[in-house]
XYZ file of C-alpha atoms in Angstrom:
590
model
C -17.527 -25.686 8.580
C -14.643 -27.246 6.501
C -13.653 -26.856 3.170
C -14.691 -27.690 -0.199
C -12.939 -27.471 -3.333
C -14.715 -28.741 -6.884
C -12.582 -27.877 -9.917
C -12.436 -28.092 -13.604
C -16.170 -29.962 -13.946
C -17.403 -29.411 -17.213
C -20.844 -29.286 -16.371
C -22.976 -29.546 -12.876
C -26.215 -30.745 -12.020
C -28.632 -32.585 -9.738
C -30.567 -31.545 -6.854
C -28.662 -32.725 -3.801
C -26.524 -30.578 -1.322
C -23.045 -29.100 -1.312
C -22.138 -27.574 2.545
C -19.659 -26.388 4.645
C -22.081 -25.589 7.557
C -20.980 -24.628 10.668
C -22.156 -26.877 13.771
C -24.987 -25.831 15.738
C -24.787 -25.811 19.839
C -27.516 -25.663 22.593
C -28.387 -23.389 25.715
C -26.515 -20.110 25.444
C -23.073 -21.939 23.360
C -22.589 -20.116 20.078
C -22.797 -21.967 16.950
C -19.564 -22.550 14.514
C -18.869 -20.256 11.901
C -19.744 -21.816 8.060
C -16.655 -22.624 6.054
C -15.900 -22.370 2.504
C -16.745 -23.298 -0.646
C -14.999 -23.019 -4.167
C -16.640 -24.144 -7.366
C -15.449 -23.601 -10.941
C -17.080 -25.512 -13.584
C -17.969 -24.889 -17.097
C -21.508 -25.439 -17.363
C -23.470 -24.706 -13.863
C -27.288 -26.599 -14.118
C -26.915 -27.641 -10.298
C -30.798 -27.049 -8.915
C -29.831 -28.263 -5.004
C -28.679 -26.424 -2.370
C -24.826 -24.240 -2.029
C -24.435 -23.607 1.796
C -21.571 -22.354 3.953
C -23.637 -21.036 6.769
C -23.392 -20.619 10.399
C -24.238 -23.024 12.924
C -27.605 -22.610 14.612
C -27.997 -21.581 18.115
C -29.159 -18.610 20.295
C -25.594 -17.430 19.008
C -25.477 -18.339 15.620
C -22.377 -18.905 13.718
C -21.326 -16.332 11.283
C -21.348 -17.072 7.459
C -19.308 -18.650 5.458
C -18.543 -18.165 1.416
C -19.638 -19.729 -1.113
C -17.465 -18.742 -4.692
C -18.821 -19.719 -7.840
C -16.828 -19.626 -10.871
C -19.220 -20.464 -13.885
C -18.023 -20.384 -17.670
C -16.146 -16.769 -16.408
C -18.192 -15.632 -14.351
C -17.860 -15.414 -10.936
C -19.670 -14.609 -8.009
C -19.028 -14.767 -4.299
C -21.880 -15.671 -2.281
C -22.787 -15.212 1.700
C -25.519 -16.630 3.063
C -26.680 -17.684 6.766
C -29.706 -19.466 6.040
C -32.109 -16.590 7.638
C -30.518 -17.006 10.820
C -30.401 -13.246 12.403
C -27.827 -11.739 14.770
C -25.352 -14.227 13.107
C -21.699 -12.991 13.823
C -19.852 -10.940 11.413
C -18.634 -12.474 8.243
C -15.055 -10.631 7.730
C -13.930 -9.877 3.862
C -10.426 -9.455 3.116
C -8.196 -9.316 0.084
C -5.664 -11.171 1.793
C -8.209 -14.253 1.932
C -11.358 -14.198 1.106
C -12.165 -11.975 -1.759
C -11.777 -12.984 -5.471
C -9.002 -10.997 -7.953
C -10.863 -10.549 -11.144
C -14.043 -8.961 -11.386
C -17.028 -10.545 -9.583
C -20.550 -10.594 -8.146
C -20.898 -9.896 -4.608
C -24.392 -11.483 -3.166
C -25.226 -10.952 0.435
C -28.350 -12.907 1.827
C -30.179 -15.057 4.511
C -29.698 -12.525 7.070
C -25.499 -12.375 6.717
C -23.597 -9.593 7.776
C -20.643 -8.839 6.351
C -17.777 -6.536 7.135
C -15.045 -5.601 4.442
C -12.117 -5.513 6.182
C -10.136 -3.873 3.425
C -10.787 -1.874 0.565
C -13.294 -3.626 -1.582
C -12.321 -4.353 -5.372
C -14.422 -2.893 -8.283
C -17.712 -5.481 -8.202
C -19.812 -6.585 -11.457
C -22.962 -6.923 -9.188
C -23.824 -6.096 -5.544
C -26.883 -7.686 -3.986
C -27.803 -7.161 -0.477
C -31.001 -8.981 0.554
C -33.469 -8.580 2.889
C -32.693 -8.974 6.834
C -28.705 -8.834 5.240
C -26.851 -6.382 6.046
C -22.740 -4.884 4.219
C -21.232 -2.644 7.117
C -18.418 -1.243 8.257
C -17.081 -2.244 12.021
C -13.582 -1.057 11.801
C -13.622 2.187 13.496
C -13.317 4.757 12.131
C -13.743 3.228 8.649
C -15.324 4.520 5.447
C -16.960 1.847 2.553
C -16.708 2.492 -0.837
C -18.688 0.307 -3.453
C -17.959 0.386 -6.899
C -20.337 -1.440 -9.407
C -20.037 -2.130 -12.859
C -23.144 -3.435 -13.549
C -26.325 -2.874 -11.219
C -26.841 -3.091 -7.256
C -29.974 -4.113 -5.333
C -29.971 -2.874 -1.977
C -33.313 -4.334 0.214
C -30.986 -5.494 3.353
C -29.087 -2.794 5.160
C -25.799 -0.891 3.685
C -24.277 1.084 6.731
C -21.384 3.302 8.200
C -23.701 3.682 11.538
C -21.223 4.920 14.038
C -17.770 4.432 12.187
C -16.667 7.922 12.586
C -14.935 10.088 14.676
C -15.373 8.939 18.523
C -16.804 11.090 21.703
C -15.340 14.719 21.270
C -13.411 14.090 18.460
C -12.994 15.173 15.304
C -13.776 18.994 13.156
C -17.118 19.581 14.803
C -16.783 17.522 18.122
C -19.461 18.266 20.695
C -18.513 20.396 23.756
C -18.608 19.349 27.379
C -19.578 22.235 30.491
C -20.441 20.656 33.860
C -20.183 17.146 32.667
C -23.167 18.109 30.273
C -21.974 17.541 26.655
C -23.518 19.056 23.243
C -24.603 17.413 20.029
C -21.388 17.133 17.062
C -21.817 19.027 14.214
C -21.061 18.105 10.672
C -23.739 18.990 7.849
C -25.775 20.850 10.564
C -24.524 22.370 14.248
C -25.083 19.934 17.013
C -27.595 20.876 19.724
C -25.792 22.922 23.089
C -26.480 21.155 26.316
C -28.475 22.481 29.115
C -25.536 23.483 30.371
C -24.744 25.932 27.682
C -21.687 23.411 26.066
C -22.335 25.154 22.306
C -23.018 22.402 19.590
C -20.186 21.228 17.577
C -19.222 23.272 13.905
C -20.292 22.393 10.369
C -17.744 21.547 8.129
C -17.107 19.701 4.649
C -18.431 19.861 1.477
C -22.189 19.397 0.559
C -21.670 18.427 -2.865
C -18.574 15.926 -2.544
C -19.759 14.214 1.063
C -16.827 12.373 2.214
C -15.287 13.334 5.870
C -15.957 11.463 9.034
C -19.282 12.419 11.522
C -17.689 13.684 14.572
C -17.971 12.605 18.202
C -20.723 14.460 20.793
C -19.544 15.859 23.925
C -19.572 14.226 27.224
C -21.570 13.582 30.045
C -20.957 12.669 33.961
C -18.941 9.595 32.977
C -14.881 9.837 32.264
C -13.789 11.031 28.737
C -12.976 8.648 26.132
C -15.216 5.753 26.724
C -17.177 4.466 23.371
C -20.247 6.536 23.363
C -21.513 9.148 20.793
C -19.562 7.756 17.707
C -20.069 10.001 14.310
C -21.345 8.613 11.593
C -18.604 7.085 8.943
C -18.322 8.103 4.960
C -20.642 5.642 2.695
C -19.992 5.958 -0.906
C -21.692 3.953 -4.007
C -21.214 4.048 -7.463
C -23.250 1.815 -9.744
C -22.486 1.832 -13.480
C -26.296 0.510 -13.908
C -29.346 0.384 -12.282
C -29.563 1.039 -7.826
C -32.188 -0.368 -6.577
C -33.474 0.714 -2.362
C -35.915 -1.332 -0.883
C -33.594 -1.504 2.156
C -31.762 1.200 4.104
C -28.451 3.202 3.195
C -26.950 4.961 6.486
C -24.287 6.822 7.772
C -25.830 7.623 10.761
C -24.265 9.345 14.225
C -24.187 7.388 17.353
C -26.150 8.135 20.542
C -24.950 9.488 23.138
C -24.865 6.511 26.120
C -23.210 8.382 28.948
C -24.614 10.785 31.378
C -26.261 14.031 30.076
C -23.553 13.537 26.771
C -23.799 14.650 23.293
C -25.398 13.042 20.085
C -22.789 12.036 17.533
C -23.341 13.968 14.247
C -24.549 12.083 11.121
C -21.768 10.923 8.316
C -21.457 11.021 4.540
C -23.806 9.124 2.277
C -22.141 10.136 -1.823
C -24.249 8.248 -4.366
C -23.473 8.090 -7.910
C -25.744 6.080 -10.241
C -27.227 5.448 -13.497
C -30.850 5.005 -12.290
C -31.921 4.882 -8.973
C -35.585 3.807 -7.860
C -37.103 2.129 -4.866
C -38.903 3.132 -2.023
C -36.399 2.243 0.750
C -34.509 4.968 3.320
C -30.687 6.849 2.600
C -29.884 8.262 5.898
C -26.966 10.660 7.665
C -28.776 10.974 10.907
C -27.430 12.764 14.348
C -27.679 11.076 16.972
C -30.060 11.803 19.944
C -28.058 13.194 23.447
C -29.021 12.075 26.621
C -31.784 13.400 28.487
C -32.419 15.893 29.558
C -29.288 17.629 29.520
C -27.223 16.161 26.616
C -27.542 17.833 22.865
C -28.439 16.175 20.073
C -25.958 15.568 16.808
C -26.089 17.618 13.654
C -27.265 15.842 10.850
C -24.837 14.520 8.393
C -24.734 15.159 4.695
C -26.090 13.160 1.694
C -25.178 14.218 -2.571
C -26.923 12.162 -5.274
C -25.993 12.038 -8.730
C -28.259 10.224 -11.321
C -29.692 11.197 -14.524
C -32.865 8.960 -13.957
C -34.191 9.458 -9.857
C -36.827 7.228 -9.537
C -36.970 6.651 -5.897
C -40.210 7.275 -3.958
C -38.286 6.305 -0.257
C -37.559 8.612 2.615
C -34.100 10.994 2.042
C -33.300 11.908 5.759
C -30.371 14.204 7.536
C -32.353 15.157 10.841
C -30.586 16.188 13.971
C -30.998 14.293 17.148
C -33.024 15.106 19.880
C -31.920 15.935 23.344
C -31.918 19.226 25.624
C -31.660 20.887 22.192
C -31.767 19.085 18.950
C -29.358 19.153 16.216
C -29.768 21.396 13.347
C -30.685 19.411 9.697
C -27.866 18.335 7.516
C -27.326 18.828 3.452
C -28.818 17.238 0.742
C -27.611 18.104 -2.843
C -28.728 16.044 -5.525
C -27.897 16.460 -9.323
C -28.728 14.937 -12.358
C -25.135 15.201 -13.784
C -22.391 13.196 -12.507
C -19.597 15.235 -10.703
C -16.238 16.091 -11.405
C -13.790 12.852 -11.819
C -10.589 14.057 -9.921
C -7.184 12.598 -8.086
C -7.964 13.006 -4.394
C -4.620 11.482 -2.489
C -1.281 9.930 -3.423
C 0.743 7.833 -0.982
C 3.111 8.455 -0.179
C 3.638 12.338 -0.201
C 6.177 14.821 1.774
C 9.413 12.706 2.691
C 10.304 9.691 3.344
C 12.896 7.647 4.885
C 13.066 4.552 2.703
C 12.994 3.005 -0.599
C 10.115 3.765 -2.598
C 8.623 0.718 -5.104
C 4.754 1.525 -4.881
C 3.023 4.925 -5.493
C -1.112 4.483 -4.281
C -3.110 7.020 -6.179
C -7.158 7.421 -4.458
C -9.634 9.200 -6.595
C -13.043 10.490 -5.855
C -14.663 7.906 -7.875
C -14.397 4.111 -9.336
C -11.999 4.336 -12.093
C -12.900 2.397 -15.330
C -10.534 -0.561 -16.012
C -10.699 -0.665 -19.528
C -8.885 3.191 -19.358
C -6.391 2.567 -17.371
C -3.068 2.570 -19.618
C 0.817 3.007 -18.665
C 0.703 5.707 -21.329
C -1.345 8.137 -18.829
C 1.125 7.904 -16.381
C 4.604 9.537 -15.763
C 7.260 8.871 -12.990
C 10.036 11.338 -13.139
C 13.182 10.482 -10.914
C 15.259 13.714 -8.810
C 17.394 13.941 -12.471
C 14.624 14.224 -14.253
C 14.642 11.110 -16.234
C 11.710 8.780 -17.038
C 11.263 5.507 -15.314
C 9.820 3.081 -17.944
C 9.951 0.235 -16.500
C 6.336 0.453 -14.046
C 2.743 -0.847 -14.012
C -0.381 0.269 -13.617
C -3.078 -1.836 -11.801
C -6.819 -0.689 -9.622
C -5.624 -1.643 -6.758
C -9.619 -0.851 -5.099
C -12.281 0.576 -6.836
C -11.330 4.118 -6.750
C -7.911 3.635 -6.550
C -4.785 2.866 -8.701
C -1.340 1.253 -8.156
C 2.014 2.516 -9.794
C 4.470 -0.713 -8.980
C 8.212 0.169 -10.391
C 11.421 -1.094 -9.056
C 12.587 0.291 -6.016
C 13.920 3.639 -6.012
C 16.659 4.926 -3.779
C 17.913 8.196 -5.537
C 18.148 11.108 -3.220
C 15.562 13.883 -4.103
C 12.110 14.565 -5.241
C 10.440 12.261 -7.653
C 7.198 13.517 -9.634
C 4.001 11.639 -10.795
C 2.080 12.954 -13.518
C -1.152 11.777 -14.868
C -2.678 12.725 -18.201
C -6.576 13.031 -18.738
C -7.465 10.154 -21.023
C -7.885 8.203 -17.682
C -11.987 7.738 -16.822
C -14.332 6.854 -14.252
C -16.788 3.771 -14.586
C -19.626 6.902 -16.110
C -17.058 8.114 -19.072
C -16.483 10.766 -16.956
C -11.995 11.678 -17.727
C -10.094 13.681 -15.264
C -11.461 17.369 -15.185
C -7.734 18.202 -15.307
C -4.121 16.011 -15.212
C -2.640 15.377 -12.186
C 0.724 16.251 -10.870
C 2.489 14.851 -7.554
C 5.871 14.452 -5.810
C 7.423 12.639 -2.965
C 10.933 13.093 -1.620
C 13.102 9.923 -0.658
C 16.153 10.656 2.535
C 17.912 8.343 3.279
C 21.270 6.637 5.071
C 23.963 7.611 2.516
C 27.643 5.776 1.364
C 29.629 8.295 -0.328
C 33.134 8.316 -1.208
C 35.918 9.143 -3.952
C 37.403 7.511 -6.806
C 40.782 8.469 -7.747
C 43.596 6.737 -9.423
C 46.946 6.476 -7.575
C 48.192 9.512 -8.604
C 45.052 11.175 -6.996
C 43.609 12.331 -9.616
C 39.944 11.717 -9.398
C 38.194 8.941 -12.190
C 34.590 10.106 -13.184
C 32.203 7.980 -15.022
C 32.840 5.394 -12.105
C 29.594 3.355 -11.744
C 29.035 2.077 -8.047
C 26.255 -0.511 -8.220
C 24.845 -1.611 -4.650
C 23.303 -4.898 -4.484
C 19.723 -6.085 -3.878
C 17.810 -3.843 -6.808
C 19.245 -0.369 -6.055
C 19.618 2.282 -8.280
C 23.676 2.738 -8.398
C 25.325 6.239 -8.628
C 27.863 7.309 -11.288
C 30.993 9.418 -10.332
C 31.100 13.167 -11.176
C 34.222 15.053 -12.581
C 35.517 15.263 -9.445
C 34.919 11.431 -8.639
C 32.603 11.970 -6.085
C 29.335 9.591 -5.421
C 26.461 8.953 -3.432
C 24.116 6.336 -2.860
C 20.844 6.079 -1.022
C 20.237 2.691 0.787
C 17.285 1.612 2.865
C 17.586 2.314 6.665
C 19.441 -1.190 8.509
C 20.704 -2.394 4.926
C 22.557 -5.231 4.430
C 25.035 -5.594 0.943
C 28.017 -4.724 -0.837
C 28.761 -1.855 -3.637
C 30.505 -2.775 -6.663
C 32.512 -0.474 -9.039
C 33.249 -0.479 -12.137
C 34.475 1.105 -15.543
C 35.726 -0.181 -18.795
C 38.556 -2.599 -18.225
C 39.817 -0.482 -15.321
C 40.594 -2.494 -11.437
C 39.575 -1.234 -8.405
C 40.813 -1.516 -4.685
C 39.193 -2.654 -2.914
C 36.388 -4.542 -5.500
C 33.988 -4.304 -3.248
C 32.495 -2.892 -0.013
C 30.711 -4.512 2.376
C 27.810 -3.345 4.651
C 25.869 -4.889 7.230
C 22.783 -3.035 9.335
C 23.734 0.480 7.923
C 22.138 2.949 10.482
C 23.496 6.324 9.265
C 25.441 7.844 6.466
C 28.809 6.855 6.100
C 31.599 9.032 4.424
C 35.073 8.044 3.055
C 33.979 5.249 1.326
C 36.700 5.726 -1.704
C 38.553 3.013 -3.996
C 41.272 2.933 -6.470
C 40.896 3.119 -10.141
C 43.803 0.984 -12.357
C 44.626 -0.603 -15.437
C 46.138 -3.619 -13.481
C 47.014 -4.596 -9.876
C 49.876 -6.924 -11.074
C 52.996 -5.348 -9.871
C 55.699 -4.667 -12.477
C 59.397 -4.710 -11.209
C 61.478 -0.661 -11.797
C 64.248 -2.800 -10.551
C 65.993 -6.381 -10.696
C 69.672 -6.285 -9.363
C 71.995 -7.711 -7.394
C 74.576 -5.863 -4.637
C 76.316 -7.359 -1.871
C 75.556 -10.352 -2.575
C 71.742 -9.873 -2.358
C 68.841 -9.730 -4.718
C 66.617 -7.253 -4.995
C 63.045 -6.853 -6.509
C 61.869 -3.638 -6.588
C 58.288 -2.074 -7.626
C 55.649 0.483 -7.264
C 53.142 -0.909 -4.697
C 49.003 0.105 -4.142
C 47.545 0.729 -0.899
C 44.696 -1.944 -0.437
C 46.874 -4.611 -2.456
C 48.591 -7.418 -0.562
C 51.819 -9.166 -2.022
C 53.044 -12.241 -0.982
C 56.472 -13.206 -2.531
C 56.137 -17.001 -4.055
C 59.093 -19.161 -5.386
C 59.977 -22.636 -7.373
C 62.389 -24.731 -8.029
C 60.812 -25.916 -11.771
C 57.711 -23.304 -12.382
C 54.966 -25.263 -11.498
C 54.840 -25.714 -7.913
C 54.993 -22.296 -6.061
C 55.128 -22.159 -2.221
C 54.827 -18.912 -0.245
C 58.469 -17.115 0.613
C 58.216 -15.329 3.966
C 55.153 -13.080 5.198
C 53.225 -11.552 3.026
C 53.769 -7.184 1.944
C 50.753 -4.896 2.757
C 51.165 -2.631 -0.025
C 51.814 1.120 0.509
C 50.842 3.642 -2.847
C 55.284 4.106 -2.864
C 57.928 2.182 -3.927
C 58.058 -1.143 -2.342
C 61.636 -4.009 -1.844
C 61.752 -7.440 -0.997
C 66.116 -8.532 -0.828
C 66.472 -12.070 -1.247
C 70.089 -13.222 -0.158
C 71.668 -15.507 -2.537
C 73.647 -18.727 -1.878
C 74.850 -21.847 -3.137
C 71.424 -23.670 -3.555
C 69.997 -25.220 -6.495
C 68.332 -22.701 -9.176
C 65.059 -20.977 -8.110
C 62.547 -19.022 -10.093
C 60.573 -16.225 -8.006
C 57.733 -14.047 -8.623
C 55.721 -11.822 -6.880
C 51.516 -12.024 -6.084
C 49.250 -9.381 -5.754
C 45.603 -9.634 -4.275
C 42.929 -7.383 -3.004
């Protein structure tokens, strides 16, 4: 399908057809993908039919969108016409998701993949036969809602963990017979003996990666026996499960290998009902010699638990079954806490973005500059930053870039709050270190002593460096940095003016200039001997002087070569003879 773009319409209606449909094929060709459509009117009374879906065919295209944008309220909408086994329909901030708050509605049998981090979403619907999943592996899916979500398709991390024999509790492998993973419960041995893979993370706060079962007969590292991946869901409102919330572990596929362990499944709600399924399953090893996968772990917070549907974290079966997994539920909602910063320890470049992750979607409306502090290596504040939710539980300090030496601190105050009220159970205090390629130098003045208070300003946005008593600097630039440094002070001159750098690799020392009140020479010494005039003055290392001379002090033409200038006396003797009047003076430049 192609594209189709209605804008600023007052008001819609009518009962026709507005598509982008992909083309169907025959035989065993695969149909095209839908394309997309973009609507924003004022008034929305249209009755007929939105489609972007994919072409029909044994095949069928994958679905395209469909964004409404309706008096302010917007909604993006996927839907492949009940065509089932349709190919994936990728979301991505880059392209295909909307900025500002919006409805996410998933339907005739679509499946979509987020492809990165989903924004915070005013409604989630996820029909019947649809399915939201996660096929970037390993990948997690977090879904914050602000309003309420209706779940009767499928909502899945099935298998987008850690992969065969890896991760915390990895399945085992004896005489190419491999045991069941462990995460909320230990994985089953194999026949063998292989022992089952450890439990590990927390019951409560469910939100590492199922790991990978053991394996079998066939060579190590193919694609089999795939953990479960880390679901999590917050809805502000109302959660309705008809449908099926997983995080279940992969089988194992190989020879006699090991069940993958079940994943993480964290909801938080307002009300939940329904009668539908919320499963961290293990997955079942090969018979008869491979062990089954520990089941994973599932925590559910709501006030009001109204659903009547199955709550499962079995182990697989095999040789020997996996043991159970954990369910916690509560009727409070959790602690709201800072859970990762990017970046952290040290690192070798400029820093303009710090990415703060928290263990829950962070209301909007509380997010203020005035929670948050950025302290440079001195110690001061930087002011000039913003704030933005960069994904649902996660927020985005943006500041100019930074290339001061040292550690740099991020604080966070409480007032901040998750989409339940909930504020930070206590403020939040980080640091990252910036190394980098330094230019360092002196500034002294041609007597040697050393100017402080000098202000070298690089170009391109960084953060300049001020001489110390001693006249010593040192500036931070990014790693293959191309630009010049500029100092400066008061009225004062400096030589060179500048310093130019291309592709800097490493630090570079001896990078010094001279401070001055002028670099216009002024003559000791005018006289004449022997017949000969000379001009006589204290010259600056750096400066170049090029002796210039007229006949009526207007037009000046160059006299000899020009004088590199040494910080000592400098001469130039000018014989004189019996030619017409001439005027001479002397030009410095740097």
């Amino acid at each position: 399908g192609g594209s189709l773009y209605l804008s600023n319409i007052g008001a819609l209606a009518g009962s026709g057809t507005i598509s982008a449909n992909g083309g169907s094929a025959s035989g065993a060709a695969g149909g095209g993908a839908g394309g997309r459509i973009a609507l924003y009117c004022s008034n929305n009374n249209f009755a007929g039919q939105l489609s972007a879906s994919g072409g029909n065919s044994a095949y069928p295209g994958g679905a395209g969108t469909v964004f409404t944008g309706v008096g302010g309220v917007q909604a993006l909408l996927i839907n492949n016409n009940g065509m089932t086994n349709g190919a994936q329909t990728p979301l991505s901030s880059a392209f295909s998701m909307p900025t500002n708050l919006f409805d996410l509605d998933i339907s005739g049998a679509a499946s979509v993949t987020p492809l990165t981090p989903l924004p915070l979403l005013s409604n989630l619907n996820v029909a019947a036969a649809s399915t939201l999943n996660v096929r970037v592996l390993p990948g997690n899916l977090f879904i914050g809602v602000l309003n309420n979500a209706n779940v009767a398709g499928n909502l899945n991390a099935n298998g987008a963990g850690n992969s065969q024999a890896a991760g915390p509790g990895a399945g085992n492998t004896a005489d190419n017979e491999g045991s069941g993973a462990g995460y909320g419960g230990v994985g089953g041995p194999s026949a063998s003996g292989a022992p089952g893979g450890a439990t590990y993370g927390s019951a409560s706060e469910p939100t590492d990666f199922g790991s990978g079962g053991g394996n079998g007969g066939a060579p190590a590292g193919l694609n089999y026996s795939f953990g479960g991946g880390p679901l999590h869901l917050s809805v502000l409102g109302a959660l309705n499960i008809t449908g099926n919330i997983s995080a279940n572990g992969d089988p194992g596929l190989q020879d006699n290998s090991g069940g993958g362990s079940g994943g993480s499944v964290w909801i938080s709600a307002g009300a939940i009902s329904g009668n539908g399924s919320i499963s961290a399953t293990g997955g079942n090893g090969v018979l008869y010699d491979g062990g089954g996968g520990g089941g994973g772990r599932i925590a559910i917070y709501t006030p009001t638990n109204n659903f009547t549907g199955v709550t499962n974290v079995a182990g697989g079966t095999g040789f020997s079954s996996g043991q159970p997994g954990t369910i916690y539920l509560s009727s409070a909602f959790g602690a709201f806490l800072i859970n990762s910063q990017s970046p952290t320890g040290t690192v070798s470049n400029t820093v303009s973005v710090v990415t703060l992750g928290f263990n829950d979607a962070i209301d909007p409306a509380s997010l203020s500059v005035s929670n948050f502090t950025l302290l440079d290596p001195n110690g001061n504040t930087i002011s000039n930053f913003s704030v933005a939710v960069s994904a649902a539980p996660s927020v985005q300090l943006s500041f100019p870039a930074q290339n001061l030496l040292g550690a740099y601190t991020v604080e966070v105050g409480i007032a901040l709050t998750n989409i339940f009220g909930v504020p930070l159970a206590q403020s939040y205090s980080g640091t990252f270190s910036i190394s980098l390629p330094t230019l360092s130098g002196t500034v002294t003045g041609t007597n040697g002593a050393p100017v402080s208070g000098v202000l070298l300003q690089p170009n391109g946005g960084l953060t300049g460096a001020t001489t110390d008593t001693n006249g010593n600097y040192s500036i931070g630039v990014p790693p293959g940095w191309n630009g010049a440094v500029t100092p400066s002070l008061g009225a004062l001159v400096f030589v060179p003016d500048s310093l130019s750098y291309t592709n800097v690799a490493a630090s570079m020392t001896n990078q010094n200039y001279l401070a001055l009140q002028t670099v216009a020479p002024s003559l000791s010494t005018a006289s004449l001997s022997a017949g000969n005039l000379s001009l006589n003055w204290q010259g600056i290392s750096g400066v170049t002087y090029q002796l210039l001379w007229s006949t009526n002090l207007v037009n000046w033409q160059p006299l000899g070569n020009a004088l590199s200038g040494t910080n000592g006396p400098m001469q130039i003797v000018l014989p004189t003879g019996s030619n017409s009047t001439a005027f001479f003076q002397i030009n410095a430049s740097y």
